[in-house]
Coordinates of C-alpha atoms in Angstrom, one line a residue:
M507 CA -70.0 -104.1 19.4
E508 CA -71.9 -101.4 21.3
I509 CA -70.5 -98.6 23.3
H510 CA -73.0 -97.0 25.8
V511 CA -71.9 -93.5 26.9
I512 CA -72.4 -93.0 30.6
G513 CA -70.7 -89.6 30.6
H514 CA -67.1 -88.2 30.5
A515 CA -64.8 -91.2 30.5
S516 CA -67.5 -93.7 31.8
I517 CA -68.5 -96.2 29.2
F518 CA -70.3 -99.6 29.0
V519 CA -69.1 -101.9 26.2
K520 CA -71.1 -104.9 24.9
T521 CA -69.1 -107.3 22.8
Q522 CA -70.4 -110.6 21.4
D523 CA -69.0 -112.5 24.4
C524 CA -69.1 -110.1 27.4
Q525 CA -70.1 -106.8 28.9
I526 CA -67.5 -104.4 30.3
L527 CA -67.8 -101.3 32.5
M528 CA -64.9 -98.9 32.3
D529 CA -64.1 -96.0 34.6
P530 CA -67.5 -95.7 36.2
V531 CA -68.5 -92.3 37.6
L532 CA -72.2 -92.8 38.3
W533 CA -72.9 -89.8 40.6
D534 CA -72.4 -86.0 40.4
P535 CA -70.7 -84.0 41.7
H536 CA -67.4 -86.0 41.7
Q537 CA -63.7 -85.2 42.0
E538 CA -64.2 -84.1 45.6
G539 CA -67.3 -82.1 44.7
L540 CA -65.5 -80.0 42.0
F541 CA -67.0 -81.5 38.8
D542 CA -70.3 -82.3 37.2
I543 CA -70.6 -84.3 34.0
C544 CA -71.3 -82.0 31.1
P545 CA -73.7 -82.4 29.2
E546 CA -75.7 -83.0 32.4
R547 CA -77.0 -86.5 32.7
K548 CA -79.0 -88.8 35.0
V549 CA -77.9 -92.3 35.7
I550 CA -80.7 -94.8 36.4
H551 CA -78.6 -97.1 38.7
E552 CA -81.1 -99.9 39.0
N553 CA -81.1 -100.3 35.2
I554 CA -77.3 -100.7 34.8
P555 CA -76.9 -104.2 33.2
E556 CA -74.8 -107.0 34.8
F557 CA -71.3 -107.0 33.5
D558 CA -68.3 -109.4 33.4
L559 CA -65.3 -107.1 33.6
L560 CA -64.6 -103.8 35.4
V561 CA -61.8 -101.8 33.9
I562 CA -60.1 -98.9 35.6
S563 CA -57.7 -96.9 33.5
H564 CA -55.9 -94.8 36.3
Q565 CA -56.2 -93.3 39.7
H566 CA -57.4 -89.8 38.8
L567 CA -60.7 -89.1 40.6
D568 CA -62.7 -88.4 37.5
H569 CA -62.0 -92.0 36.5
F570 CA -61.6 -93.7 39.9
H571 CA -64.7 -92.9 41.8
I572 CA -65.1 -94.6 45.2
R573 CA -68.8 -94.0 45.7
S574 CA -69.5 -95.6 42.3
L575 CA -67.2 -98.5 42.9
A576 CA -68.7 -99.1 46.4
S577 CA -72.1 -99.5 44.8
L578 CA -71.1 -102.1 42.2
P579 CA -70.9 -106.0 42.5
K580 CA -67.7 -107.0 44.2
T581 CA -67.5 -110.4 42.5
V582 CA -66.6 -109.2 39.0
D583 CA -63.0 -109.4 37.6
V584 CA -61.3 -106.0 37.8
I585 CA -58.5 -105.0 35.4
I586 CA -56.3 -102.2 36.8
P587 CA -52.8 -100.7 36.0
E588 CA -49.9 -101.6 38.3
D589 CA -50.9 -99.1 40.9
K590 CA -50.9 -100.2 44.6
L591 CA -53.2 -97.3 45.6
I592 CA -55.9 -98.5 43.3
E593 CA -55.5 -102.1 44.4
D594 CA -55.5 -101.3 48.1
C595 CA -58.7 -99.2 47.8
L596 CA -60.5 -101.9 45.8
R597 CA -59.6 -104.5 48.4
Q598 CA -60.9 -102.2 51.2
L599 CA -64.2 -101.9 49.2
G600 CA -64.5 -105.7 49.1
Y601 CA -63.2 -106.6 45.6
S602 CA -61.3 -109.9 45.5
Y603 CA -60.6 -110.6 41.8
I604 CA -58.2 -107.8 41.0
Y605 CA -55.7 -108.2 38.1
P606 CA -53.0 -105.5 37.7
V607 CA -51.7 -105.5 34.1
K608 CA -48.5 -104.3 32.4
D609 CA -48.4 -102.3 29.1
F610 CA -49.7 -104.3 26.2
T611 CA -51.1 -107.1 28.3
K612 CA -53.8 -109.0 26.4
I613 CA -57.1 -110.1 28.1
K614 CA -59.1 -112.8 26.5
F615 CA -62.8 -113.4 27.1
G616 CA -64.1 -116.0 24.6
S617 CA -63.5 -114.5 21.1
T618 CA -63.3 -111.0 22.6
S619 CA -59.9 -109.6 23.4
L620 CA -58.7 -106.5 25.2
L621 CA -55.3 -104.9 25.0
A622 CA -53.9 -102.4 27.5
T623 CA -52.1 -99.7 25.5
R624 CA -49.1 -97.8 26.9
S625 CA -49.3 -94.2 28.1
E626 CA -46.3 -91.8 28.4
N627 CA -48.0 -90.0 31.3
R628 CA -46.3 -90.2 34.7
V629 CA -49.2 -91.9 36.5
P630 CA -49.7 -95.6 36.0
E631 CA -52.4 -95.7 33.3
Y632 CA -53.4 -97.3 30.1
G633 CA -55.8 -97.0 27.2
M634 CA -57.8 -100.0 26.2
I635 CA -58.5 -101.7 22.9
F636 CA -61.6 -103.9 22.6
A637 CA -61.8 -106.3 19.7
D638 CA -64.2 -108.9 18.5
E639 CA -65.5 -110.1 15.2
S640 CA -67.4 -106.9 14.7
G641 CA -64.4 -104.7 14.8
V642 CA -61.6 -102.9 16.8
F643 CA -62.4 -100.1 19.2
W644 CA -59.6 -98.1 20.9
N645 CA -60.5 -96.1 24.0
Q646 CA -57.5 -93.8 24.3
V647 CA -58.8 -92.3 27.6
D648 CA -56.2 -89.7 28.9
T649 CA -53.2 -91.5 27.6
I650 CA -50.3 -89.8 25.7
V651 CA -49.4 -92.2 22.9
S652 CA -46.0 -92.5 21.3
L653 CA -45.1 -93.4 17.8
N654 CA -43.7 -96.8 19.0
T655 CA -47.0 -97.6 20.6
I656 CA -48.9 -96.8 17.4
R657 CA -46.4 -99.0 15.4
L658 CA -46.9 -101.9 17.8
I659 CA -50.7 -101.6 17.7
K660 CA -50.7 -101.4 13.9
S661 CA -48.6 -104.6 13.8
R662 CA -51.4 -106.4 15.7
Y663 CA -54.5 -104.8 14.2
E664 CA -55.0 -104.2 10.5
K665 CA -57.0 -101.1 11.3
I666 CA -58.7 -99.2 14.2
D667 CA -62.4 -99.1 13.3
F668 CA -63.3 -96.6 16.0
L669 CA -61.1 -94.3 18.1
L670 CA -62.5 -92.6 21.2
A671 CA -59.8 -90.0 21.2
M672 CA -57.9 -87.9 23.7
W673 CA -58.6 -84.5 22.2
Q674 CA -58.7 -81.6 24.6
P675 CA -55.3 -79.8 25.3
M676 CA -56.3 -78.9 28.8
L677 CA -54.8 -76.0 30.8
E678 CA -55.7 -77.4 34.2
M679 CA -53.0 -75.8 36.3
N680 CA -51.8 -72.9 34.1
Y681 CA -53.5 -70.1 36.0
Q682 CA -52.6 -71.5 39.4
M683 CA -49.0 -71.9 38.4
N684 CA -48.6 -68.5 36.7
M685 CA -48.2 -70.1 33.3
S686 CA -49.4 -69.0 29.9
L687 CA -53.1 -68.9 29.2
S688 CA -52.6 -68.6 25.4
F689 CA -54.0 -71.3 23.2
P690 CA -51.7 -74.4 23.5
Y691 CA -50.7 -74.7 19.8
A692 CA -47.8 -77.1 20.3
M693 CA -49.8 -79.5 22.6
Y694 CA -52.8 -79.5 20.2
S695 CA -50.6 -80.0 17.2
K696 CA -49.3 -83.2 18.9
V697 CA -52.8 -84.4 19.5
L698 CA -53.7 -84.0 15.9
D699 CA -50.5 -85.6 14.7
I700 CA -51.2 -88.7 16.9
I701 CA -54.7 -89.1 15.5
S702 CA -53.4 -88.6 11.9
T703 CA -50.8 -91.4 12.5
I704 CA -53.4 -93.7 14.1
S705 CA -55.6 -93.1 11.0
P706 CA -58.8 -94.5 12.5
Q707 CA -61.8 -95.4 10.3
A708 CA -64.1 -93.5 12.6
I709 CA -63.6 -91.2 15.6
A710 CA -65.3 -89.4 18.4
P711 CA -63.9 -87.0 21.1
G712 CA -63.7 -88.9 24.3
S713 CA -63.5 -88.0 28.0
N714 CA -63.2 -84.2 28.9
A715 CA -66.9 -84.0 29.2
F716 CA -67.2 -82.3 32.6
R717 CA -67.4 -78.8 34.0
C718 CA -66.2 -77.1 37.2
I719 CA -68.9 -76.1 39.6
G720 CA -69.4 -73.8 42.6
G721 CA -66.4 -71.8 43.6
S722 CA -64.2 -73.3 40.9
S723 CA -66.5 -72.6 38.0
W724 CA -64.3 -69.7 36.9
L725 CA -61.8 -72.3 35.7
N726 CA -64.2 -73.2 32.9
Q727 CA -63.0 -70.2 31.0
I728 CA -59.4 -71.3 30.9
V729 CA -59.2 -75.1 31.3
F730 CA -60.8 -76.1 28.0
P731 CA -59.2 -74.3 25.0
L732 CA -61.1 -76.3 22.4
T733 CA -64.8 -76.7 21.6
R734 CA -66.0 -80.2 20.6
E735 CA -67.2 -78.7 17.3
R736 CA -63.8 -77.2 16.5
F737 CA -62.1 -80.5 17.1
C738 CA -64.4 -82.3 14.7
H739 CA -64.0 -79.6 12.2
D740 CA -60.2 -80.0 12.4
I741 CA -60.3 -83.8 12.1
K742 CA -61.9 -83.3 8.7
S743 CA -58.8 -81.5 7.5
V744 CA -56.3 -83.7 9.3
C745 CA -57.9 -87.0 8.3
P746 CA -59.9 -86.3 5.1
E747 CA -60.1 -90.0 4.4
I748 CA -62.3 -90.4 7.4
G749 CA -65.2 -88.7 5.6
E750 CA -68.3 -88.3 7.6
N751 CA -67.3 -90.9 10.2
I752 CA -66.8 -88.2 12.9
F753 CA -69.2 -88.5 15.8
T754 CA -70.1 -86.5 19.0
L755 CA -71.3 -88.7 21.7
D756 CA -73.4 -87.5 24.7
P757 CA -74.5 -89.3 27.9
G758 CA -77.2 -91.7 27.0
D759 CA -76.0 -92.3 23.4
I760 CA -75.1 -95.7 22.0
F761 CA -72.5 -96.2 19.3
K762 CA -72.5 -99.4 17.3
L763 CA -69.9 -100.8 15.0
E764 CA -70.4 -103.8 12.8
N765 CA -67.8 -104.7 10.2
G766 CA -67.1 -101.1 9.1
E767 CA -70.7 -100.0 9.5
Y768 CA -71.4 -97.3 12.2
S769 CA -74.6 -96.4 13.9
H770 CA -75.1 -93.5 16.3
L771 CA -78.2 -94.1 18.4
K772 CA -78.9 -90.8 20.2
G773 CA -80.5 -91.1 23.7
E774 CA -81.2 -94.8 23.4
C775 CA -79.3 -96.1 26.4
K776 CA -81.7 -97.5 28.9
F777 CA -79.7 -96.5 32.0
V778 CA -78.5 -93.0 31.2
N779 CA -80.5 -89.9 30.2
K780 CA -79.1 -86.7 29.0
I781 CA -80.8 -83.8 30.8
S782 CA -79.3 -80.6 29.4
D783 CA -76.3 -79.3 27.4
Q784 CA -74.3 -76.7 29.3
R785 CA -71.3 -76.8 27.1
E786 CA -71.4 -73.1 26.5
D787 CA -70.2 -72.7 30.1
L788 CA -66.9 -74.1 28.9
D789 CA -66.2 -71.4 26.3
F790 CA -62.5 -70.5 26.5
S791 CA -62.2 -66.8 27.5
P792 CA -58.8 -66.3 29.2
V793 CA -59.0 -62.5 29.0
L794 CA -62.1 -62.5 31.3
V795 CA -60.8 -64.7 34.1
G796 CA -60.9 -63.1 37.5
N797 CA -62.2 -59.8 36.2
P798 CA -65.3 -60.0 34.0
I799 CA -65.7 -57.0 31.6
V800 CA -68.4 -54.6 33.0
D801 CA -70.0 -51.5 31.5
N802 CA -70.9 -49.0 34.2
N803 CA -71.6 -46.4 31.5
P804 CA -69.6 -43.7 33.3
D805 CA -70.6 -41.0 30.8
N806 CA -74.3 -41.8 31.1
Y807 CA -75.0 -42.3 27.4
D808 CA -78.6 -43.1 26.6
L809 CA -78.9 -46.9 26.6
N810 CA -81.4 -47.1 23.8
D811 CA -79.3 -44.8 21.6
M812 CA -76.2 -46.9 22.3
K813 CA -78.0 -50.1 21.3
A814 CA -79.4 -48.6 18.1
V815 CA -76.1 -47.0 17.0
I816 CA -74.0 -50.1 17.8
C817 CA -76.4 -52.6 16.2
E818 CA -76.4 -50.5 13.0
E819 CA -72.6 -50.1 13.1
I820 CA -72.0 -53.9 13.4
S821 CA -74.9 -55.3 11.3
V822 CA -74.7 -52.7 8.4
N823 CA -71.6 -50.5 8.4
L824 CA -69.0 -53.0 9.6
V825 CA -70.3 -55.7 7.2
E826 CA -70.2 -53.2 4.3
F827 CA -66.6 -52.2 5.3
I828 CA -65.4 -55.8 5.4
R829 CA -66.9 -56.7 2.1
K830 CA -65.5 -53.6 0.4
N831 CA -62.0 -54.3 1.8
R832 CA -62.0 -58.1 1.7
N833 CA -59.3 -58.3 -0.9
F834 CA -57.2 -55.5 0.6
L835 CA -57.3 -55.1 4.4
F836 CA -58.7 -58.5 5.1
I837 CA -56.5 -60.7 2.8
E838 CA -55.0 -62.6 5.8
H839 CA -58.3 -62.9 7.5
C840 CA -59.6 -64.8 4.5
R841 CA -56.5 -66.8 4.0
W842 CA -56.4 -68.0 7.6
Q843 CA -60.2 -68.7 7.6
V844 CA -60.9 -66.4 10.5
I845 CA -64.2 -66.7 12.3
Y846 CA -64.4 -63.5 14.2
Q847 CA -66.6 -63.3 17.3
L848 CA -67.4 -59.8 18.7
E849 CA -69.1 -59.5 22.1
I850 CA -70.5 -56.0 23.1
V851 CA -71.0 -55.8 26.9
F852 CA -73.9 -53.4 27.6
P853 CA -74.9 -52.2 31.1
D854 CA -77.8 -54.6 31.0
G855 CA -76.2 -57.7 29.3
S856 CA -74.1 -58.8 26.3
K857 CA -74.8 -59.2 22.6
I858 CA -72.7 -61.4 20.4
W859 CA -72.0 -61.3 16.6
N860 CA -69.8 -63.5 14.5
F861 CA -68.3 -63.1 11.0
D862 CA -67.0 -66.0 9.0
F863 CA -64.2 -64.7 6.6
S864 CA -64.1 -68.1 4.8
A865 CA -67.7 -67.5 3.6
H866 CA -68.3 -66.2 0.1
N867 CA -70.8 -63.6 1.4
I868 CA -69.6 -62.4 4.8
Q869 CA -72.5 -61.6 7.2
A870 CA -72.9 -60.4 10.8
E871 CA -74.5 -63.5 12.3
T872 CA -75.9 -63.1 15.8
G873 CA -74.9 -65.4 18.6
R874 CA -71.8 -67.4 19.5
N875 CA -70.0 -69.6 17.0
P876 CA -68.3 -72.7 18.4
L877 CA -65.9 -72.6 15.5
A878 CA -64.8 -69.0 16.3
N879 CA -61.0 -68.5 16.5
V880 CA -60.6 -64.7 16.9
F881 CA -62.4 -63.0 19.8
T882 CA -63.1 -59.3 20.8
Y883 CA -64.9 -58.1 23.9
I884 CA -65.6 -54.4 24.4
T885 CA -68.0 -52.4 26.6
A886 CA -70.9 -50.7 24.8
S887 CA -70.1 -47.2 26.2
S888 CA -66.5 -47.3 25.1
F889 CA -67.4 -48.6 21.6
Y890 CA -70.2 -46.0 21.3
G891 CA -67.6 -43.4 22.3
I892 CA -65.3 -44.5 19.5
I893 CA -68.1 -44.5 16.9
K894 CA -69.2 -41.0 18.0
H895 CA -65.6 -39.8 18.3
L896 CA -66.1 -39.1 22.0
K897 CA -63.6 -41.6 23.3
G898 CA -60.4 -43.2 21.8
W899 CA -58.7 -46.5 21.8
D900 CA -56.5 -45.5 24.7
Y901 CA -59.6 -45.1 26.8
A902 CA -60.8 -48.6 25.8
N903 CA -57.5 -50.4 26.1
L904 CA -56.0 -48.8 29.2
G905 CA -59.3 -48.8 31.0
G906 CA -59.7 -52.5 30.6
Y907 CA -62.9 -52.0 28.6
Y908 CA -61.4 -53.8 25.5
R909 CA -60.0 -57.3 25.5
R910 CA -59.1 -59.8 22.7
F911 CA -57.4 -63.1 22.1
E912 CA -57.2 -65.7 19.4
K913 CA -56.7 -69.4 18.9
L914 CA -56.0 -69.2 15.2
Y915 CA -54.4 -72.0 13.2
L916 CA -54.9 -74.3 10.2
P917 CA -54.9 -78.0 10.9
T918 CA -52.9 -80.3 8.6
P919 CA -52.0 -84.0 8.6
Q920 CA -48.5 -82.9 9.8
G921 CA -49.8 -80.8 12.7
I922 CA -51.0 -77.3 12.8
I923 CA -49.6 -74.1 11.4
K924 CA -50.4 -70.6 12.7
P925 CA -49.9 -67.0 11.5
D926 CA -47.1 -64.8 12.6
E927 CA -47.6 -62.7 15.8
E928 CA -49.9 -59.7 15.1
A929 CA -50.6 -60.9 11.6
I930 CA -54.3 -60.8 12.2
S931 CA -55.7 -57.5 13.3
D932 CA -59.0 -56.8 15.0
P933 CA -61.4 -55.7 12.2
L934 CA -62.5 -52.8 14.5
S935 CA -58.9 -51.5 14.3
F936 CA -59.3 -51.2 10.5
R937 CA -62.8 -49.7 10.7
F938 CA -61.7 -47.2 13.3
P939 CA -57.9 -46.6 12.8
Y940 CA -56.1 -45.5 15.9
P941 CA -54.4 -42.4 14.4
K942 CA -57.7 -41.1 12.9
I943 CA -59.6 -41.6 16.2
L944 CA -56.8 -40.0 18.2
K945 CA -56.8 -37.0 15.9
Q946 CA -60.5 -36.6 16.4
I947 CA -60.2 -36.9 20.2
L948 CA -57.5 -34.3 20.2
D949 CA -59.5 -32.0 18.0
N950 CA -62.4 -32.3 20.4
E951 CA -60.1 -31.4 23.3
I952 CA -58.6 -28.4 21.4
A953 CA -62.1 -27.1 20.7
Q954 CA -63.1 -27.5 24.3
W955 CA -60.1 -25.9 25.9
N956 CA -59.6 -23.2 23.3
T957 CA -63.2 -22.1 24.0
E958 CA -62.7 -22.1 27.7
N959 CA -59.5 -20.0 27.4
S960 CA -60.7 -17.8 24.6
N961 CA -60.5 -14.6 26.8
E962 CA -56.8 -15.1 27.4
E963 CA -54.7 -12.1 26.2
K964 CA -52.9 -12.8 23.0
A965 CA -49.3 -11.9 22.6
T966 CA -48.9 -8.8 20.3
V967 CA -45.2 -8.1 20.5
S968 CA -43.4 -9.3 17.5
R969 CA -40.5 -11.7 18.1
K970 CA -37.7 -13.3 16.1
V971 CA -38.2 -16.9 15.2
M972 CA -35.6 -19.7 15.7
M973 CA -33.5 -20.5 12.7
R974 CA -32.6 -24.0 11.5
M975 CA -29.0 -24.6 10.3
G976 CA -28.5 -28.3 9.4
N977 CA -29.4 -30.3 12.5
T978 CA -29.1 -27.2 14.7
L979 CA -31.8 -24.7 15.9
I980 CA -30.4 -21.3 16.8
K981 CA -32.2 -18.5 18.7
V982 CA -31.0 -15.3 17.2

């Protein structure tokens, strides 16, 4: 069996008996002009092979794309959920052989069989299992799978050779509905629990390979809480028996399964080419939504001096401080395998460092880390002010020049666990403790204002002091 990745949820499946196109989205942008496939791809339409079955999982517009469906042959058999909207649209387009199916309907094509798997989502939808003599492939698509569904499937199939998993705990409407933008721990724990229960022999993250464009591109910072790399990292902990059979599939890739043997053929699809990888655009940064952090350098610090001081502080002093206090201040950071990402926003751009507390020899690595789980953003001028004892944490916090968030947890086969609130402090707060910095700021102000008022006449008349008796002060 071969699975050709067209992009996002669109796949082309070749079994020993037939060829199947599922959820075709063949042009960008789609979803009413809101989305592009990410990574970016080019579909060579004239090279798309002939196919026997067209499968549509549900009516959402990133799966049910009218322009693509209008361009395809209308004489193929079409498998759809029991959704009158989908059926009516297909008939208007000229399709005649349309077969709505119920949950767990089996479709036979020679020795190939398909099984529509139930979803607990409210829209009519299904996942799809493809099985032939080479193995069993389950495309979960966007479906929410119950324990009863998994039990039924396991009663029919000895094992799932390959799972294209629903993996991204998306926050599509949280900002618009004034809901939480925190990492969705409970939702993601359920995702991992489902995968652990299915216990596939091999897995890849499926769907969720798009990005918002144009005026909606700001949503990229809040819709996708998880990186693909982090999901694959977590699967190794949740399903250790899966070994190295964890794959990341891009547009233009082919995945082959043959009796428990797996091949990942990168870029070998003849009708899809990957053009570029813009997945960094999808980095989750909820504290930056709507108001990006900007350094206007209000105190006009010298930019070159700021850069030199800050780079030395992070690359040398902070590293040395962390190593020295690893088994004291940073016990919890190590226990929870913190990967700390620090972004300094300079007036002319940003610079990023990351620190892996699970490493034996902690370093300040430059650049983003897709596995990072604790994040700090701070403007260069406010951080420089803290280093030089010219500004305090109140200035950085209350001025909006400092922001942080975390998506910290440990994956287990039983779900995820996470630390108590406030258990993991920003390493900068240990390096520059609030009370110490505040005292230095106040000392600076005392020196300034005492000097400016040094000519004020000092009181020379002696006076009696107040006396303390128990909890009472008495002026005699």
